C-alpha positions as protocol buffer text, in pm:
chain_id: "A"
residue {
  index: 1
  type: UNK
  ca { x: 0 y: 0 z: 0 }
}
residue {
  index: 2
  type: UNK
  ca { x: 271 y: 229 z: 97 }
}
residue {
  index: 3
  type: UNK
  ca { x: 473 y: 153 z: -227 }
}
residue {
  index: 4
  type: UNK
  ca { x: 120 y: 237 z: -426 }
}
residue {
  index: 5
  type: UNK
  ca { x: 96 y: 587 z: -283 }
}
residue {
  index: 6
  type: UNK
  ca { x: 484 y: 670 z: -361 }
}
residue {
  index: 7
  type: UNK
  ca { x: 425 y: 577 z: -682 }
}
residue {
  index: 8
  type: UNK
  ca { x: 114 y: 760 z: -756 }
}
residue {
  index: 9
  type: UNK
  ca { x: 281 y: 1091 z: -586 }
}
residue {
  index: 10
  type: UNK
  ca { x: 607 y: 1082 z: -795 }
}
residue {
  index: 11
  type: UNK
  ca { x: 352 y: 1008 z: -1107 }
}
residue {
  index: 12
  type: UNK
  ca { x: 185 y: 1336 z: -1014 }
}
residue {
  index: 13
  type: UNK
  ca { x: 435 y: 1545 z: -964 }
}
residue {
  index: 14
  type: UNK
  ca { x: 610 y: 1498 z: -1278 }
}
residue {
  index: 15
  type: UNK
  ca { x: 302 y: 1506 z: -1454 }
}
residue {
  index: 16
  type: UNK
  ca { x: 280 y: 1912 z: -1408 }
}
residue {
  index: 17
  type: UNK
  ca { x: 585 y: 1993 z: -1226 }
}
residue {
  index: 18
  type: UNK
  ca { x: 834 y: 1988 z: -1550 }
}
residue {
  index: 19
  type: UNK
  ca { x: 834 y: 2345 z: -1588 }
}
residue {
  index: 20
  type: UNK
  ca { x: 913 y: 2427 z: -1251 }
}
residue {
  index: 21
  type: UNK
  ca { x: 1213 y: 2166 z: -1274 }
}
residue {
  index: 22
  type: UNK
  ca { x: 1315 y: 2298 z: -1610 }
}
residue {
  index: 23
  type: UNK
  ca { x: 1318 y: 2713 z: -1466 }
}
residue {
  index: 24
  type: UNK
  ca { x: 1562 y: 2547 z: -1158 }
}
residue {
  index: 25
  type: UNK
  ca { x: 1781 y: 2330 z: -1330 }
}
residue {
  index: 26
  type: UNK
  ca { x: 1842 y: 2628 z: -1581 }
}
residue {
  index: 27
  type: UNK
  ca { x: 1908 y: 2899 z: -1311 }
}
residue {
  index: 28
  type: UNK
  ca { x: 2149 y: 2633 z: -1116 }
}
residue {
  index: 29
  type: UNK
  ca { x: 2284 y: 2591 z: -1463 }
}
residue {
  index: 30
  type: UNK
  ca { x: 2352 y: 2977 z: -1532 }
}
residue {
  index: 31
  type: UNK
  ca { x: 2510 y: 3050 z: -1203 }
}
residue {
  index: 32
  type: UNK
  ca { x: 2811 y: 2772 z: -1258 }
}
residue {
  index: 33
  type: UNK
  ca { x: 2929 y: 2983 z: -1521 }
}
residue {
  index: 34
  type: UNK
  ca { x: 3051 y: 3264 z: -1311 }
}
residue {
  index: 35
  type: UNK
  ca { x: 3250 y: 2968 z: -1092 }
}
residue {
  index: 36
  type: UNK
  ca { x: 3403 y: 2826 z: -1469 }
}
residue {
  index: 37
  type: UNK
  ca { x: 3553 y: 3149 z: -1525 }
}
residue {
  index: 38
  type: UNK
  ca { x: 3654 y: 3230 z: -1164 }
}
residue {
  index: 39
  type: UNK
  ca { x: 3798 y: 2852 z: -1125 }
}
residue {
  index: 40
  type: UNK
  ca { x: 4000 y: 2913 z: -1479 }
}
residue {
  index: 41
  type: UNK
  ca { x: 4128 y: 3229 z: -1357 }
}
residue {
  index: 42
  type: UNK
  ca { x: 4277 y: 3058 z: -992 }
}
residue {
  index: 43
  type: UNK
  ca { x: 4402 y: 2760 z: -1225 }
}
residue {
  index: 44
  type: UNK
  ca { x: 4649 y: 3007 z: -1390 }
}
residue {
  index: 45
  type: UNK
  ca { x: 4723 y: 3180 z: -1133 }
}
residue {
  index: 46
  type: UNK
  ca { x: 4841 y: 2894 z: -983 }
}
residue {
  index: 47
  type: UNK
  ca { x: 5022 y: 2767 z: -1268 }
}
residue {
  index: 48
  type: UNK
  ca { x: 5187 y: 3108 z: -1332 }
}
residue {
  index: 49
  type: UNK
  ca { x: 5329 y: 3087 z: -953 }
}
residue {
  index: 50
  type: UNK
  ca { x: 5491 y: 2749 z: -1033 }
}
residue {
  index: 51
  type: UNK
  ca { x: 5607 y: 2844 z: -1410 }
}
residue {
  index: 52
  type: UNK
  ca { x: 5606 y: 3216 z: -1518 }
}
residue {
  index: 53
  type: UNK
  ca { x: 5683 y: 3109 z: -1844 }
}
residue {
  index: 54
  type: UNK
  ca { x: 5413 y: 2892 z: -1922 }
}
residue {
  index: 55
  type: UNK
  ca { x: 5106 y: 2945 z: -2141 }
}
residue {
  index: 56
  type: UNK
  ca { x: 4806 y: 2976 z: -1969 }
}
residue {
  index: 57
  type: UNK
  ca { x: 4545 y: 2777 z: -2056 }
}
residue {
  index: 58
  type: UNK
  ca { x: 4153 y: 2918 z: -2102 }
}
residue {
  index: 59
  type: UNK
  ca { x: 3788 y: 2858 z: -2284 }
}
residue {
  index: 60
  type: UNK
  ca { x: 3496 y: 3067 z: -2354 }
}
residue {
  index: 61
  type: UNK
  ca { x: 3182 y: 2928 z: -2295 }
}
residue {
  index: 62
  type: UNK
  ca { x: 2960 y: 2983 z: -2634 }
}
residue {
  index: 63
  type: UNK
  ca { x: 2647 y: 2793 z: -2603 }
}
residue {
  index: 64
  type: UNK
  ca { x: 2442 y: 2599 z: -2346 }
}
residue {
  index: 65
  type: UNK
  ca { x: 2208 y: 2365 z: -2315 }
}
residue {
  index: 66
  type: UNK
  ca { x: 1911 y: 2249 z: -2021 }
}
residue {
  index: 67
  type: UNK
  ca { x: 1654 y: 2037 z: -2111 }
}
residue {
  index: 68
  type: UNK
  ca { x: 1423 y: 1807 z: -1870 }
}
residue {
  index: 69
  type: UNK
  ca { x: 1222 y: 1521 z: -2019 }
}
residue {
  index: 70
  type: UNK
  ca { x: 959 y: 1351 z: -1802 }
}
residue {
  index: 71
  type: UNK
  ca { x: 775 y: 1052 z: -1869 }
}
residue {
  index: 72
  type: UNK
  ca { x: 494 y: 923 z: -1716 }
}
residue {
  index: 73
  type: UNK
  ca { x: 280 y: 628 z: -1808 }
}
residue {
  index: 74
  type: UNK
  ca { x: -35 y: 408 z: -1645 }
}
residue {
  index: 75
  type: UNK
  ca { x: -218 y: 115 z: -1739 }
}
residue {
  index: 76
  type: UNK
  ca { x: -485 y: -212 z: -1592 }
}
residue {
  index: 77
  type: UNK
  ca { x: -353 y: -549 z: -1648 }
}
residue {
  index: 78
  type: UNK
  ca { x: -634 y: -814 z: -1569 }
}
residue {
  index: 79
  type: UNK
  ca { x: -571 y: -1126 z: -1463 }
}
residue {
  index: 80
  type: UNK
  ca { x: -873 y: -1391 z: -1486 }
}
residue {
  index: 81
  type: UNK
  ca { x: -819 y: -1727 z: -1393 }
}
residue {
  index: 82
  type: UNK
  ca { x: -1211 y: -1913 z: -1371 }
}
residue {
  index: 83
  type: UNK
  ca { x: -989 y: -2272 z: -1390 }
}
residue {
  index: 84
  type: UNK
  ca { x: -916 y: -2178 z: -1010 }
}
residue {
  index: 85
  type: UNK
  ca { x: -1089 y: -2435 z: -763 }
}
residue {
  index: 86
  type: UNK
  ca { x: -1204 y: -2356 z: -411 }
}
residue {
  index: 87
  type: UNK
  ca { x: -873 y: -2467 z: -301 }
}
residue {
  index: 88
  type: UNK
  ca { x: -621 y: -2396 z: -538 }
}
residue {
  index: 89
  type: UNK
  ca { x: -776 y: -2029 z: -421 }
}
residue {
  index: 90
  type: UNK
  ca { x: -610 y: -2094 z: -79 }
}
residue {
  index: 91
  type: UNK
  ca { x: -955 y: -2086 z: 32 }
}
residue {
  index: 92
  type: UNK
  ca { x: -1021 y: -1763 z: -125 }
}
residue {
  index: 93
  type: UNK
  ca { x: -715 y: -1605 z: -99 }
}
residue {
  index: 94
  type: UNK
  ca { x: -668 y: -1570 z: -440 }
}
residue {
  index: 95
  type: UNK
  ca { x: -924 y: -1428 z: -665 }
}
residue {
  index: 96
  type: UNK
  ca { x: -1046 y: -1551 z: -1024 }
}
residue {
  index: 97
  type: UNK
  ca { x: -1043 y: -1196 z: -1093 }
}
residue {
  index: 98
  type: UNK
  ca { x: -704 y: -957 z: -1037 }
}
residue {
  index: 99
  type: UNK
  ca { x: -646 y: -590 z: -1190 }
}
residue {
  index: 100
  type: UNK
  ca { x: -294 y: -462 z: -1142 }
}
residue {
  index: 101
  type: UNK
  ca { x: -242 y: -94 z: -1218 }
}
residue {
  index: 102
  type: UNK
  ca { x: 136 y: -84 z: -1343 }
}
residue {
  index: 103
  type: UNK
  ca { x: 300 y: 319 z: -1268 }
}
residue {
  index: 104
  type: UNK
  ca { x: 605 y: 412 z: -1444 }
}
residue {
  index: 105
  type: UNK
  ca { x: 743 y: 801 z: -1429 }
}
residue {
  index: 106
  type: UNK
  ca { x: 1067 y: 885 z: -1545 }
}
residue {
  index: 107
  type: UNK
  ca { x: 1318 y: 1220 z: -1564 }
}
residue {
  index: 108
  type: UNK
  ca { x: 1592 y: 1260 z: -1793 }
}
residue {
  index: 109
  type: UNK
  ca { x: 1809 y: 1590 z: -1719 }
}
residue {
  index: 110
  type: UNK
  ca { x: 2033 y: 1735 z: -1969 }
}
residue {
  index: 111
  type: UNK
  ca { x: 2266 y: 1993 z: -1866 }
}
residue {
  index: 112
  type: UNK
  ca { x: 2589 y: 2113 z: -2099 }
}
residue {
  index: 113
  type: UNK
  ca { x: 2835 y: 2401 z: -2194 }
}
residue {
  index: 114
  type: UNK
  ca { x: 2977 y: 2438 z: -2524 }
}
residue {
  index: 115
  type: UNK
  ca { x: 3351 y: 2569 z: -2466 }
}
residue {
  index: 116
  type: UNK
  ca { x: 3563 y: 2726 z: -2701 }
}
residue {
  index: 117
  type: UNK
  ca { x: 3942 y: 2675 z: -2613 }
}
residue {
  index: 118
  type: UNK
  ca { x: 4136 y: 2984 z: -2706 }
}
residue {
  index: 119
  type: UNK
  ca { x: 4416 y: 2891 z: -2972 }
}
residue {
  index: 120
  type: UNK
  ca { x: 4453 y: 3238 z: -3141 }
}
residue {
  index: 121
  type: UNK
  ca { x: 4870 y: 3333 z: -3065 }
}
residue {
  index: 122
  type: UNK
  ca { x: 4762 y: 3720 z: -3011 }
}
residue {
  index: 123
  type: UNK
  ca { x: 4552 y: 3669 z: -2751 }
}
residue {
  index: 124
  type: UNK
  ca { x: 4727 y: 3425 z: -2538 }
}
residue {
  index: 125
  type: UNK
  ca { x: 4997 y: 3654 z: -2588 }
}
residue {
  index: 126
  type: UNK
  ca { x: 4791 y: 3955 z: -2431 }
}
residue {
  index: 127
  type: UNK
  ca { x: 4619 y: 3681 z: -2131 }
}
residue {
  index: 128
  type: UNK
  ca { x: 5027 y: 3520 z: -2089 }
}
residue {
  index: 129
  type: UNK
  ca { x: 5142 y: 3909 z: -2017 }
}
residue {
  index: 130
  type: UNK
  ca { x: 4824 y: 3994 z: -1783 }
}
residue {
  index: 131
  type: UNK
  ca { x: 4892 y: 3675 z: -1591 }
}
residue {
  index: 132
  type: UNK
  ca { x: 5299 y: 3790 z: -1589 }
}
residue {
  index: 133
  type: UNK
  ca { x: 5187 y: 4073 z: -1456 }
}
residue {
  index: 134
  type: UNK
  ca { x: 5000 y: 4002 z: -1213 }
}
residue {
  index: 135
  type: UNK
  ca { x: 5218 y: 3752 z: -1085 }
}
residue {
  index: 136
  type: UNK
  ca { x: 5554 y: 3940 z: -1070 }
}
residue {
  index: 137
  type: UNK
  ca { x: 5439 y: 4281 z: -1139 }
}
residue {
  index: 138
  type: UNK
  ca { x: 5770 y: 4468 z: -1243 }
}
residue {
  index: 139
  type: UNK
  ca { x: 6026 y: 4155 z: -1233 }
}
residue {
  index: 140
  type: UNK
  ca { x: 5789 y: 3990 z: -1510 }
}
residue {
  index: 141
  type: UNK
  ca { x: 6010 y: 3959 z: -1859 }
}
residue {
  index: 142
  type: UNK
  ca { x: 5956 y: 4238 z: -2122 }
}
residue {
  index: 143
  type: UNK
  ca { x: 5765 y: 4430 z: -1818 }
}
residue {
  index: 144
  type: UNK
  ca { x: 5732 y: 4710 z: -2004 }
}
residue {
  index: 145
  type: UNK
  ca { x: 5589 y: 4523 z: -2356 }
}
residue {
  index: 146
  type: UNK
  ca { x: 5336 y: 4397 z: -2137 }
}
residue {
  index: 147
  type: UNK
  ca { x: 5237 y: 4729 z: -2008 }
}
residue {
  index: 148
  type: UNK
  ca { x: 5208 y: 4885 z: -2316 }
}
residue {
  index: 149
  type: UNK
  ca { x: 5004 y: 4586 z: -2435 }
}
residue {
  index: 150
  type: UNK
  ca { x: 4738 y: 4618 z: -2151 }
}
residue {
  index: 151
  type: UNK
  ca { x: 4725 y: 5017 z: -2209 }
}
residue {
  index: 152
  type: UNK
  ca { x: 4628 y: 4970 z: -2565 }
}
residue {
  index: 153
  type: UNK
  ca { x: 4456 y: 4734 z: -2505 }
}
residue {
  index: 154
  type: UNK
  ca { x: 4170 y: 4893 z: -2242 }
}
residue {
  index: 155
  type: UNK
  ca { x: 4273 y: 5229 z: -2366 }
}
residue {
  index: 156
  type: UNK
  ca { x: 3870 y: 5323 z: -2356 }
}
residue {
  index: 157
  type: UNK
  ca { x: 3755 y: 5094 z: -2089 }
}
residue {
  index: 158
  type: UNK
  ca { x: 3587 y: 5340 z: -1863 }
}
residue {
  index: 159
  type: UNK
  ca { x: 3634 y: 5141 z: -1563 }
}
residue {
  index: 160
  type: UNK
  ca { x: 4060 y: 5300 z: -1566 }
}
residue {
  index: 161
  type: UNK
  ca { x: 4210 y: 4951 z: -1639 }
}
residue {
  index: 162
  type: UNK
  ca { x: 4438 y: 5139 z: -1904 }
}
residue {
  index: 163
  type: UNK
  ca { x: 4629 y: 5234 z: -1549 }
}
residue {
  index: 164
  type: UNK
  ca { x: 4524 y: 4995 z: -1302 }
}
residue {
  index: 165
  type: UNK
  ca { x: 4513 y: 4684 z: -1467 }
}
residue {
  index: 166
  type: UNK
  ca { x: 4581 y: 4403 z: -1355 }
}
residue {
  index: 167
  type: UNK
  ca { x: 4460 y: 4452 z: -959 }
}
residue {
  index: 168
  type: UNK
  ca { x: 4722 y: 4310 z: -699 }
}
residue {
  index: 169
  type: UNK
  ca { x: 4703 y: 4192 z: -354 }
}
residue {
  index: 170
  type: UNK
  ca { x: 4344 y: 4032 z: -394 }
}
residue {
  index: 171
  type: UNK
  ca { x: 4468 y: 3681 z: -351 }
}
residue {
  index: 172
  type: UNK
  ca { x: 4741 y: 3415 z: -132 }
}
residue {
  index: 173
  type: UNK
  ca { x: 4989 y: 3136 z: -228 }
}
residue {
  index: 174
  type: UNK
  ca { x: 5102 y: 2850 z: -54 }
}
residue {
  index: 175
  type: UNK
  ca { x: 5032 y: 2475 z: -3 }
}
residue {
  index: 176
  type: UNK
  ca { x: 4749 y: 2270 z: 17 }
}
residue {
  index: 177
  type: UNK
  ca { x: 4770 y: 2319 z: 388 }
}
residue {
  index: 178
  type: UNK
  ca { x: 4785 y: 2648 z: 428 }
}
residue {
  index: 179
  type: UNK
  ca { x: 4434 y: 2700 z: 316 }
}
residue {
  index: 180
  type: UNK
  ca { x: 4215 y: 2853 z: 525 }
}
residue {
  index: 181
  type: UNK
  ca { x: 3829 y: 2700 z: 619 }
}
residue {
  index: 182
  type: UNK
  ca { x: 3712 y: 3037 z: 515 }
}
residue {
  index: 183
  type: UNK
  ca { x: 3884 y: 3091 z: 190 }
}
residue {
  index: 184
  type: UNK
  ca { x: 3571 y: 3229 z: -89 }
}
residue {
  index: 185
  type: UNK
  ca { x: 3787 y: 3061 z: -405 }
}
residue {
  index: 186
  type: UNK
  ca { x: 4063 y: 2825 z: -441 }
}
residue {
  index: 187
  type: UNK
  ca { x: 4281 y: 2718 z: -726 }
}
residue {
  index: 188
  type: UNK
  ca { x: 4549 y: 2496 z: -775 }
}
residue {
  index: 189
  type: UNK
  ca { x: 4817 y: 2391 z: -1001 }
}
residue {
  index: 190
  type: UNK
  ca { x: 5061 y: 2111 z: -851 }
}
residue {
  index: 191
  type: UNK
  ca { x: 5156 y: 2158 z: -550 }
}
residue {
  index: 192
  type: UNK
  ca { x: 5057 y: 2536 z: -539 }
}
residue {
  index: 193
  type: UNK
  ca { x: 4714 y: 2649 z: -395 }
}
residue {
  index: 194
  type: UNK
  ca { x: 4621 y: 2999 z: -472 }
}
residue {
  index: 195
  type: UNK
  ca { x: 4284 y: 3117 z: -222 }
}
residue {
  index: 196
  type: UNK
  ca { x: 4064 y: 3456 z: -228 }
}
residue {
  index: 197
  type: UNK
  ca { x: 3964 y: 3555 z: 88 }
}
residue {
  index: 198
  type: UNK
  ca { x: 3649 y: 3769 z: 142 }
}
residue {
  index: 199
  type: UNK
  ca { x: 3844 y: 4102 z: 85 }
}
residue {
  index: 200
  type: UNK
  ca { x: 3983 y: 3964 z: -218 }
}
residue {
  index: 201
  type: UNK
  ca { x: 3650 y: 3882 z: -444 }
}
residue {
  index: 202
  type: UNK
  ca { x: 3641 y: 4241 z: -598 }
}
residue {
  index: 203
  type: UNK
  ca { x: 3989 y: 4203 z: -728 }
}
residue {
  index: 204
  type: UNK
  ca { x: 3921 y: 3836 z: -858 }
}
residue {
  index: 205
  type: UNK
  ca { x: 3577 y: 3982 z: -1014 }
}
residue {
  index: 206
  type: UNK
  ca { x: 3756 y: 4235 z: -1208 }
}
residue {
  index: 207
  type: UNK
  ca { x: 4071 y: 4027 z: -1310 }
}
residue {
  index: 208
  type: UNK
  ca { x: 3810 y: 3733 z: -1451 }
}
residue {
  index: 209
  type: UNK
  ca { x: 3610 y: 4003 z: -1664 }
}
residue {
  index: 210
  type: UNK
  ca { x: 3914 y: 4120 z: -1807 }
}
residue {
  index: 211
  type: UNK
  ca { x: 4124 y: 3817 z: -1868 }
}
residue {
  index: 212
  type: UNK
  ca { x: 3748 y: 3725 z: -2084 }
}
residue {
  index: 213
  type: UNK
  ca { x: 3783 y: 4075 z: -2277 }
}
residue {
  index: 214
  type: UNK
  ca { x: 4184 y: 3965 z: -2339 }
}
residue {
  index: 215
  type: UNK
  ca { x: 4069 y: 3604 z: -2454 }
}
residue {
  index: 216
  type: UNK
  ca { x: 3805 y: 3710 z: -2699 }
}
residue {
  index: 217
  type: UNK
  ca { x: 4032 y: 3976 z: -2797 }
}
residue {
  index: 218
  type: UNK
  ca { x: 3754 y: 4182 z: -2795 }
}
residue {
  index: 219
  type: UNK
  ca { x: 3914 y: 4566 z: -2749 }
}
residue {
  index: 220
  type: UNK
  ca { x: 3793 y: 4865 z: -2564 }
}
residue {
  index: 221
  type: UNK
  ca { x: 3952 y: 5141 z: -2786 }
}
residue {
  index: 222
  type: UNK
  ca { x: 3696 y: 5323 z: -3015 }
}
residue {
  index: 223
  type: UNK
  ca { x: 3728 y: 5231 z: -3365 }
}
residue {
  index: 224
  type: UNK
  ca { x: 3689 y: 5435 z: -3677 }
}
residue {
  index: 225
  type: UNK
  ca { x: 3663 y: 5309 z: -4060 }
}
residue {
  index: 226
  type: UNK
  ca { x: 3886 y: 5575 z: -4246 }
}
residue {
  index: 227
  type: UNK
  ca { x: 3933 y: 5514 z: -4639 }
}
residue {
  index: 228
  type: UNK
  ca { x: 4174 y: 5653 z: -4856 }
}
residue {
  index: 229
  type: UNK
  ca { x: 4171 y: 5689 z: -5244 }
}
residue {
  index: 230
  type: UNK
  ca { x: 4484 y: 5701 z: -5456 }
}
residue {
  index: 231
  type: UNK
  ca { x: 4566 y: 5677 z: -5824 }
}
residue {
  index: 232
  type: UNK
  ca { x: 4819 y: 5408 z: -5868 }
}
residue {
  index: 233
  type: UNK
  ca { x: 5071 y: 5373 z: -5579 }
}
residue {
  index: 234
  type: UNK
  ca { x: 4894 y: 5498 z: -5230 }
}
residue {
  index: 235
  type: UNK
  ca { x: 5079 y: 5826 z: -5205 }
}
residue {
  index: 236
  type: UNK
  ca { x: 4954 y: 6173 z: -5166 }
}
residue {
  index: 237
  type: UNK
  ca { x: 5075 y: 6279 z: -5446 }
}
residue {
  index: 238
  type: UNK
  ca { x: 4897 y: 6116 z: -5658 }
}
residue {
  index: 239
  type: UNK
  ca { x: 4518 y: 6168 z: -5751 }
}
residue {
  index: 240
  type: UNK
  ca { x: 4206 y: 5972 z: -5583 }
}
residue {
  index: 241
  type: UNK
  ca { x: 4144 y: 5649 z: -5759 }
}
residue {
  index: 242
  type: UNK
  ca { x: 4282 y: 5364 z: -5530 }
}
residue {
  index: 243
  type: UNK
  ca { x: 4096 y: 5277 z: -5224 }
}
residue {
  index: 244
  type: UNK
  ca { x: 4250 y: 5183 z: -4932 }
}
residue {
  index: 245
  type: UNK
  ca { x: 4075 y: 5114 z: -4601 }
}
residue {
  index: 246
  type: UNK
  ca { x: 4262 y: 5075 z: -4277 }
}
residue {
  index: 247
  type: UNK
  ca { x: 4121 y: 5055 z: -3888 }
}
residue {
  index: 248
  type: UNK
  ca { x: 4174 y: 5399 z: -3665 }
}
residue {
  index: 249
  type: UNK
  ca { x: 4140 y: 5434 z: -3331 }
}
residue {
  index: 250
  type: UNK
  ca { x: 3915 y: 5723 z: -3265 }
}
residue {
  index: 251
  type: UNK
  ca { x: 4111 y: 5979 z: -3091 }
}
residue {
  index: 252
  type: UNK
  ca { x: 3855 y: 6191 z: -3026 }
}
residue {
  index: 253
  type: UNK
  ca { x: 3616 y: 5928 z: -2884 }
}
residue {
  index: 254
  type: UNK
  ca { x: 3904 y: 5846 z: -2634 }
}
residue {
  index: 255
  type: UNK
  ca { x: 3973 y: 6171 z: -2488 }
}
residue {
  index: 256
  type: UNK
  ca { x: 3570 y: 6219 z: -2488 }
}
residue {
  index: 257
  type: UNK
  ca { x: 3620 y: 5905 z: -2246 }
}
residue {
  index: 258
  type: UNK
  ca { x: 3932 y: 6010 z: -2059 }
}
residue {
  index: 259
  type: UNK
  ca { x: 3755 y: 6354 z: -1931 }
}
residue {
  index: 260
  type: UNK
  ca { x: 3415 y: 6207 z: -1857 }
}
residue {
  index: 261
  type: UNK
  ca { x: 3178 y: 6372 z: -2128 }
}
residue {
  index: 262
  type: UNK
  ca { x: 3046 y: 6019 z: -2279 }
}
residue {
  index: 263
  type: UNK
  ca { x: 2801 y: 6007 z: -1973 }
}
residue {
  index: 264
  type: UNK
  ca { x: 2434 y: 6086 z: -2109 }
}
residue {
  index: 265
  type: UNK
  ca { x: 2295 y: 6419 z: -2025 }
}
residue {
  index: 266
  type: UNK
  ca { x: 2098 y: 6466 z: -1695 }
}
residue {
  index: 267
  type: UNK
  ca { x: 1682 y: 6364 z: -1864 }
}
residue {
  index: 268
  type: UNK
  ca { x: 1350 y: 6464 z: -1625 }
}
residue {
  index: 269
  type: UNK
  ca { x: 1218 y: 6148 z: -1488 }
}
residue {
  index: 270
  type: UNK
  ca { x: 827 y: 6011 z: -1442 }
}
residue {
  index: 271
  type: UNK
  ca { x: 908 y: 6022 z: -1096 }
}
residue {
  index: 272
  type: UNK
  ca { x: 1021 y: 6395 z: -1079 }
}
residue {
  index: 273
  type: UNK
  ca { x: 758 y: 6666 z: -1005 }
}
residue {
  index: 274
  type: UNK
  ca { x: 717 y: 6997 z: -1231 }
}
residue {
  index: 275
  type: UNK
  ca { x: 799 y: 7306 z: -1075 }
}
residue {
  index: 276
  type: UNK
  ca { x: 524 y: 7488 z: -952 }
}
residue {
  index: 277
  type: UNK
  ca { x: 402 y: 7769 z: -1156 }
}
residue {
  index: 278
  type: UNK
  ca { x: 386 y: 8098 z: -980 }
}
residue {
  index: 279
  type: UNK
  ca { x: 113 y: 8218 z: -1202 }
}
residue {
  index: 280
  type: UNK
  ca { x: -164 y: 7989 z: -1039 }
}
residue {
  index: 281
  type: UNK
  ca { x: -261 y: 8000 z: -730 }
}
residue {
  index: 282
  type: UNK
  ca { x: -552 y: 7944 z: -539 }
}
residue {
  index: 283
  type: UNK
  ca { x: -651 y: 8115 z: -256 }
}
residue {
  index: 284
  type: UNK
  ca { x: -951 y: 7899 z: -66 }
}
residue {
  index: 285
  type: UNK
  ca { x: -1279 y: 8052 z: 55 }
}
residue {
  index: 286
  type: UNK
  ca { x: -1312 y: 8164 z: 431 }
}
């Protein structure tokens, strides 16, 4: 009896309950992505500490998938057995008639990310000199290549990475050991453990946004489409004819960022009253 009600409550709950399942599974699903990157990040860190001249190693996530398939079936299966004497009953134990009501309910739960590993030489070039960085900070080889990289390369990021990038001190190293109980992240590579304590998650926040940025190779400075016409060889000499188009950065669109004006003017809001008007007023009865 008790094995009859189980199965008729799991039959009924995922017989109207797959959305519900579907909306959790998919918001579970979602939030792991942050920890990917954050994980990724405290992998090469780690790695970094035990070989600064390594090549770190990183994916993009692309796609994703969450699907939840429930299936639920019921059915009677008579028996009749009339053949049956009194006895071979058991005395009426065992009816000529039996109905068995076979259950089934099923859930199949698909969850997946579709990485992209990143292979392209210029940007593992950029994330290998962010990582150098941030690791050894002025004693990293070809210090100053790698600054020069990371200011051209968030030159009109409005957050100020073009001059604070990468953030230090947000993180420790040391053995497995020396981790502490209330450590937020931890990483590894080896032997080395890397850890971000509660202080440190702002740091490790902005570091994982723009080691993505560096991997895509997506880049912050303002671009501008500037073509050029020549006649023959592309000198200036010589009249238009020849089109040439090359990429710009927009100079102007950079120092609009660098002193603040690319901020949207100050609109009136729903929520903001009019002024009064000093030409109406109303003076009540006595």
């Amino acid at each position: 009896m008790r094995r009859t009600v189980l199965l008729l409550g799991l039959f009924s709950t995922l017989s109207g309950c797959t959305h519900i399942a579907l909306r959790n599974d998919t918001v579970r699903t979602t939030s792991t992505l942050t920890e990917l990157q954050f994980q990724q990040v405290l992998n090469n860190v780690a790695r970094f500490h035990d070989d600064p001249d390594t090549v770190p190693s990183f994916a993009v996530a692309t796609a994703g998938t969450v699907s939840v398939n429930d299936q639920t079936s019921a059915g009677v299966s008579p028996t009749y057995s009339p053949t049956l004497t009194f006895a071979q009953q058991g005395g009426g134990a065992l009816p000529i008639l039996s109905l068995l009501f076979p259950l089934s309910a099923q859930r199949a739960v698909t969850e997946n990310w579709s990485l992209t590993p990143i292979a392209d030489a210029d940007n593992l070039r950029r994330l290998r000199c962010a990582y150098r960085l941030l690791v050894l900070g002025e004693a990293a080889p070809n210090y100053a290549f790698c600054v020069k990289q990371m200011k051209e390369f968030f030159a009109g990021e409005e957050a100020d990475l073009a001059d604070s990038f990468p953030p230090r001190g947000w993180y420790c190293v040391g053995g497995k050991h020396d981790v502490p109980r209330g450590a937020c992240y931890v990483g590894r590579h080896g032997c080395t453990y890397v850890w971000v304590p509660p202080e440190g998650r702002n740091g490790l926040a902005v570091f994982a946004m723009a080691a993505l940025d560096l991997a895509t190779g997506k880049m912050r400075t303002p671009q501008r489409t500037v073509v050029r016409t020549y006649k023959g060889e592309p000198k200036s000499a010589n009249l238009v004819e020849t089109k040439v188009t090359t990429t710009e950065d927009d100079e102007a669109a950079l120092e609009a960022i660098r002193t603040g004006r690319t901020r949207p003017p100050e609109r009136p809001r729903l929520t903001d009253f009019p002024p009064p008007n000093p030409g109406l007023l109303f003076v009540p009865r006595r």
